[in-house]
CSV table of C-alpha atoms in Angstrom, one decimal:
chain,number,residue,atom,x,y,z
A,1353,UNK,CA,-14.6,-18.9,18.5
A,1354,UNK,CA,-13.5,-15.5,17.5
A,1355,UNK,CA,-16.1,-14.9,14.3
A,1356,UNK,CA,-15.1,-13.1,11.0
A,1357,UNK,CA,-16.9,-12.6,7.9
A,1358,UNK,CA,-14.0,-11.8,5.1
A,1359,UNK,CA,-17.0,-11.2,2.5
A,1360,UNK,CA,-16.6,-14.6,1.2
A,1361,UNK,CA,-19.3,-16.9,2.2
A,1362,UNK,CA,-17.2,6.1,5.4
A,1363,UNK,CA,-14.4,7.4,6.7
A,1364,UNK,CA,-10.9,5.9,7.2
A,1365,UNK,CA,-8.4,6.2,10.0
A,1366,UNK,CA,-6.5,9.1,12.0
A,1367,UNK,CA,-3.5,7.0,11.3
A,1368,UNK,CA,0.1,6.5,11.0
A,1369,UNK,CA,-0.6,4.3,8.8
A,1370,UNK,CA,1.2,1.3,7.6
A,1371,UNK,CA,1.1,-0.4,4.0
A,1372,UNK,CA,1.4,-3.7,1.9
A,1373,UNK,CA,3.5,-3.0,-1.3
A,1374,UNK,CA,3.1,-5.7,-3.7
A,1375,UNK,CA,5.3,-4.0,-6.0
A,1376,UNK,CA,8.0,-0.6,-5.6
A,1377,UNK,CA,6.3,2.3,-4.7
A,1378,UNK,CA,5.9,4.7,-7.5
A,1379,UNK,CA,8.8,7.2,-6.4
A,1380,UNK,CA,10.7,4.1,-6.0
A,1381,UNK,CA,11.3,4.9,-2.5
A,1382,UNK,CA,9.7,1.3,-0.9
A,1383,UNK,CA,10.7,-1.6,-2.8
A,1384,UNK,CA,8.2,-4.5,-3.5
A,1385,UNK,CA,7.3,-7.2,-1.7
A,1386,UNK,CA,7.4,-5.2,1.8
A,1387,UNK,CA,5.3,-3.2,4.2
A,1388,UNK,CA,5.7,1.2,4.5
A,1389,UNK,CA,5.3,3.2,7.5
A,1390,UNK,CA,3.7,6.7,6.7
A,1391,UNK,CA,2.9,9.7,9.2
A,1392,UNK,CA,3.8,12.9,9.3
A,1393,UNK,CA,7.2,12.7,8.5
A,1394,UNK,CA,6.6,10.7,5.3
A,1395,UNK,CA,6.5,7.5,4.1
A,1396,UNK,CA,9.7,4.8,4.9
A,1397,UNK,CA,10.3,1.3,4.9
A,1398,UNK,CA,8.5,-0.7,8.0
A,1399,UNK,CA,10.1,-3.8,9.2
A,1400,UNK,CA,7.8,-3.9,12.7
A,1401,UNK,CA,6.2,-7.6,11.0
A,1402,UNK,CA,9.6,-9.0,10.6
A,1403,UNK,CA,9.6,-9.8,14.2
A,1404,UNK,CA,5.9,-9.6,14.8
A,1405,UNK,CA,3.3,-6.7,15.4
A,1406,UNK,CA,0.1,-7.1,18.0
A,1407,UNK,CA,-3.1,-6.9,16.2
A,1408,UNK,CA,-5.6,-5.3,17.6
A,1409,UNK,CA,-8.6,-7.3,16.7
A,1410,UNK,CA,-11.5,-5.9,19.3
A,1411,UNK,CA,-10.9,-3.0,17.4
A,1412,UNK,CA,-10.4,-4.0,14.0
A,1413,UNK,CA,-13.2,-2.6,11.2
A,1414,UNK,CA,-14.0,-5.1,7.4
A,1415,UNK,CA,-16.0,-3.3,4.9
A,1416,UNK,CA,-16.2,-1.4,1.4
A,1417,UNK,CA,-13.5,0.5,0.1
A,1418,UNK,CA,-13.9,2.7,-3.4
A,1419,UNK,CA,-11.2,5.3,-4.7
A,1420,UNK,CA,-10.9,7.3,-7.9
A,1421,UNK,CA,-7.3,7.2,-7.7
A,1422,UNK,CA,-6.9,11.3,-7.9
A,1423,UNK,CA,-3.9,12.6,-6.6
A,1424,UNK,CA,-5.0,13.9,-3.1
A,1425,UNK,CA,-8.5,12.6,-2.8
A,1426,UNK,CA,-9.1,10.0,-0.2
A,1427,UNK,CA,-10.8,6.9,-0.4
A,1428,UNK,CA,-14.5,6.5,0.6
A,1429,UNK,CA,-15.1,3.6,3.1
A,1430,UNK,CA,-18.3,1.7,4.1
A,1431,UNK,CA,-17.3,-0.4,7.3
A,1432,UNK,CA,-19.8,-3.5,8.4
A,1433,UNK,CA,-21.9,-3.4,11.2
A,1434,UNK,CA,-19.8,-6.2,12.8
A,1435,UNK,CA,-16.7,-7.9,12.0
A,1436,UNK,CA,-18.4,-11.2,12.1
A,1437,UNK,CA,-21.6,-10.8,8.4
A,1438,UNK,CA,-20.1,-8.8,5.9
A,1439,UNK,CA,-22.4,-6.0,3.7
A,1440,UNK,CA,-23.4,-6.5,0.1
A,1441,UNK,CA,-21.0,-4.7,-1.8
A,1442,UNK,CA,-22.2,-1.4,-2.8
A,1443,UNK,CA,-21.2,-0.9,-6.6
A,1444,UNK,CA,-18.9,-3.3,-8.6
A,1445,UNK,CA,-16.1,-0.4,-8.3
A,1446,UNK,CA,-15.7,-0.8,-4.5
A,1447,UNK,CA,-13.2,-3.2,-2.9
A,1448,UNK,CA,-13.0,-5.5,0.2
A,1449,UNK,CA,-11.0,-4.2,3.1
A,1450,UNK,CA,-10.0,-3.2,6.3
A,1451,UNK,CA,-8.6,-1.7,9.0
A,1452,UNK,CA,-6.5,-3.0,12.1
A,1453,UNK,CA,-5.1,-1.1,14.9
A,1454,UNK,CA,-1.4,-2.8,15.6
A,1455,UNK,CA,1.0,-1.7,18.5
A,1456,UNK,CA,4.9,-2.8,17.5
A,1457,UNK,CA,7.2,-4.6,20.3
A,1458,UNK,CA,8.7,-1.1,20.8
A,1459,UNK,CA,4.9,0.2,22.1
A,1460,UNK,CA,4.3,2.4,19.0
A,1461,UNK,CA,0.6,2.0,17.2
A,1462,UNK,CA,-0.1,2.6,14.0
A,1463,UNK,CA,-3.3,1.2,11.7
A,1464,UNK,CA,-2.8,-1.0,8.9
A,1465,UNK,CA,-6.0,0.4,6.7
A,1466,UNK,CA,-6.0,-1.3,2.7
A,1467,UNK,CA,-7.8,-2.5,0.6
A,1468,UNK,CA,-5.1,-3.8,-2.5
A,1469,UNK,CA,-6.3,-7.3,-3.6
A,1470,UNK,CA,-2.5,-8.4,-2.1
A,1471,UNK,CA,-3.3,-7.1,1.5
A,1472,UNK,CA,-6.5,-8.4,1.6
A,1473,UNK,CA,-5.9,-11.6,0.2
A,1474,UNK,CA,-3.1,-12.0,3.3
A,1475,UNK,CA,-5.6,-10.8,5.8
A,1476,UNK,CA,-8.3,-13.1,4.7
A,1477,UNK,CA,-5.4,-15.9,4.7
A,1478,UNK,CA,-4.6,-15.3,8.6
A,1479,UNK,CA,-8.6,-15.5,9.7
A,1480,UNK,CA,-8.5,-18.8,10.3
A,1481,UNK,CA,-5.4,-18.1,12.5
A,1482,UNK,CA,-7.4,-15.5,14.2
A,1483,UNK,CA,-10.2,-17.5,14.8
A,1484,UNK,CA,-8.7,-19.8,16.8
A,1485,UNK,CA,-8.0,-17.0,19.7
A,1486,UNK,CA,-7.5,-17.4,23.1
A,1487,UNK,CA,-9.7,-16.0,25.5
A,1488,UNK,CA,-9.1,-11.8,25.3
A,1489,UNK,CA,-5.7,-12.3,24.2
A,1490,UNK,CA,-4.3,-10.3,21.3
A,1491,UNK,CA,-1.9,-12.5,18.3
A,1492,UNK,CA,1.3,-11.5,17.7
A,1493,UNK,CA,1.4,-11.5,13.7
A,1494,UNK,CA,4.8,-11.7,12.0
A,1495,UNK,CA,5.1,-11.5,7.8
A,1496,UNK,CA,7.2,-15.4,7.0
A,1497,UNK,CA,7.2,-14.8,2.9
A,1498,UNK,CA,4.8,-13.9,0.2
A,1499,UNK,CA,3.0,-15.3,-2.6
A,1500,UNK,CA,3.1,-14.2,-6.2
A,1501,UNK,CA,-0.9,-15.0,-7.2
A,1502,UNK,CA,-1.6,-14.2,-11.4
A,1503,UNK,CA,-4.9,-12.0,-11.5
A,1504,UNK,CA,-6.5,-10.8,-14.3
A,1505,UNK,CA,-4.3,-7.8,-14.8
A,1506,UNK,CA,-1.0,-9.3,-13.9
A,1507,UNK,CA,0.6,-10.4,-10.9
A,1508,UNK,CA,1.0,-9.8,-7.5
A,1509,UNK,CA,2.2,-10.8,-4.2
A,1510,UNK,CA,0.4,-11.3,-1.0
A,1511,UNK,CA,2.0,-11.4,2.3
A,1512,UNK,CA,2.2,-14.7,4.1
A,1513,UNK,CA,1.3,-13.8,7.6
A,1514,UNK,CA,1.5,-16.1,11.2
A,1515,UNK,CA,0.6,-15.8,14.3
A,1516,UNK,CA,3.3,-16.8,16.3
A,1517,UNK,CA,1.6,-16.0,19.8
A,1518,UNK,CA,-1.0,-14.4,21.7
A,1519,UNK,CA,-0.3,-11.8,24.4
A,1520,UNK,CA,-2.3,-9.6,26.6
A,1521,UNK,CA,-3.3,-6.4,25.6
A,1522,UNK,CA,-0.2,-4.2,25.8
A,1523,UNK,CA,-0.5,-0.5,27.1
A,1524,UNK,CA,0.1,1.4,23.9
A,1525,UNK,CA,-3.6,-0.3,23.0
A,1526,UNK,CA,-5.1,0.2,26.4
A,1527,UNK,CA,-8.4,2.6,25.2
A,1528,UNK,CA,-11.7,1.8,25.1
A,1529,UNK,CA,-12.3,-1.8,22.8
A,1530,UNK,CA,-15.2,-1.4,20.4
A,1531,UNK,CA,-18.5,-3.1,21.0
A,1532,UNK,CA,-20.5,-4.9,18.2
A,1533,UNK,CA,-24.0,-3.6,17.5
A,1534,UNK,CA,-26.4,-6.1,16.8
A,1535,UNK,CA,-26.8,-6.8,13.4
A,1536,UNK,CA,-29.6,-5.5,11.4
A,1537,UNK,CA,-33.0,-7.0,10.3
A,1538,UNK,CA,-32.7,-8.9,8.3
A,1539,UNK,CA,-29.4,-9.9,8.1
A,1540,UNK,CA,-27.5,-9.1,4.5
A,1541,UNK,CA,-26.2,-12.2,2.7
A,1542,UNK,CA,-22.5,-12.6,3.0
A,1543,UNK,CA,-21.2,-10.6,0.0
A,1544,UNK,CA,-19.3,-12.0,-2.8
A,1545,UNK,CA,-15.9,-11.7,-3.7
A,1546,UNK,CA,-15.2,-8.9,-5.8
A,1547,UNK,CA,-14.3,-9.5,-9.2
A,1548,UNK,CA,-11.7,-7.2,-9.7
A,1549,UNK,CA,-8.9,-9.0,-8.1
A,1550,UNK,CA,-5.6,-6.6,-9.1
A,1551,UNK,CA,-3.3,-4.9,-6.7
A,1552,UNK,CA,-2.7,-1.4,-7.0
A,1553,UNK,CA,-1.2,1.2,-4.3
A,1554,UNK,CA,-2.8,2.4,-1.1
């Protein structure tokens, strides 16, 4: 079994990146409800999950996300030792999260790196999906829908994501796959969910 600890029981990415919008982005430029592509160029509407994206799970990171929501200032991370015991969350400020390389059907990569209550919450929906994986095989993850959950600021929506296959490693994610360390001693106690359970922009 392919073991994940979604904190239920640093420093980011180089990028592009790709987003979860629960609602329109503030410039009103990605509507709600759908995922953003931003590199260089800017930011524009990503459709790669219609049809399905490849996860890149041997490489994917889970841990600690905390942001003061300046204009300009990036978010701090603190990523687990392993993908499979999360840390104790550091401060009641900082937010579950992660970061997934993903290759699209085209061959272009990209990470999707959040930490919203609306992306995670869709994430920690597919783990059982990605637990069940085959061998070294990679899934093909597709978006079929969303979710409108009430927190305790308001609502928002979480993307409801499938894996409709898995497929061998493609070559725009042939570089070096990540190694666990072992985990420390002793072991942290799976952190708690967070308590703060609102969406907000990544």
């Amino acid at each position: 079994m392919f073991d994940i600890d979604t904190g239920n029981s640093g420093s980011g990415s180089s990028g592009p990146w790709i987003n979860w919008h629960s609602k329109e982005s503030n410039d009103g430029a990605i509507p709600g409800r759908s995922f953003s592509l931003r590199d260089q160029d800017g930011r524009k509407v990503f459709k790669g999950l219609d049809s399905g994206v490849i996860f890149d799970i041997d490489n994917m990171k889970l841990g600690w996300n905390h942001s003061t929501g300046a204009a300009g200032a990036a978010p701090e991370w603190q990523w687990n030792p392993t993908i499979s015991q999360f840390a104790a969350q550091p401060g009641p400020e900082w937010k579950r999260g992660f970061s997934i390389p993903i290759a699209t059907q085209k061959g272009n990569t990209a990470v999707w790196e959040q930490a919203a209550a609306g992306a995670f919450q869709g994430f920690e929906n597919l783990v059982p999906a990605l637990r069940n994986r085959e061998g070294t095989k990679l899934p093909m993850v597709k978006i079929d829908g969303y979710e409108t959950i009430q927190g305790k600021r308001g609502s928002f929506n979480v993307p409801h994501l499938v894996v409709s296959g898995w497929v061998d490693r493609p070559d725009a994610l042939q570089t070096e796959i990540a190694t666990e360390p072992a985990a420390p001693e002793p072991a942290p106690e799976p952190a708690p969910k967070s308590e703060t359970l609102e969406d907000d922009e990544f």
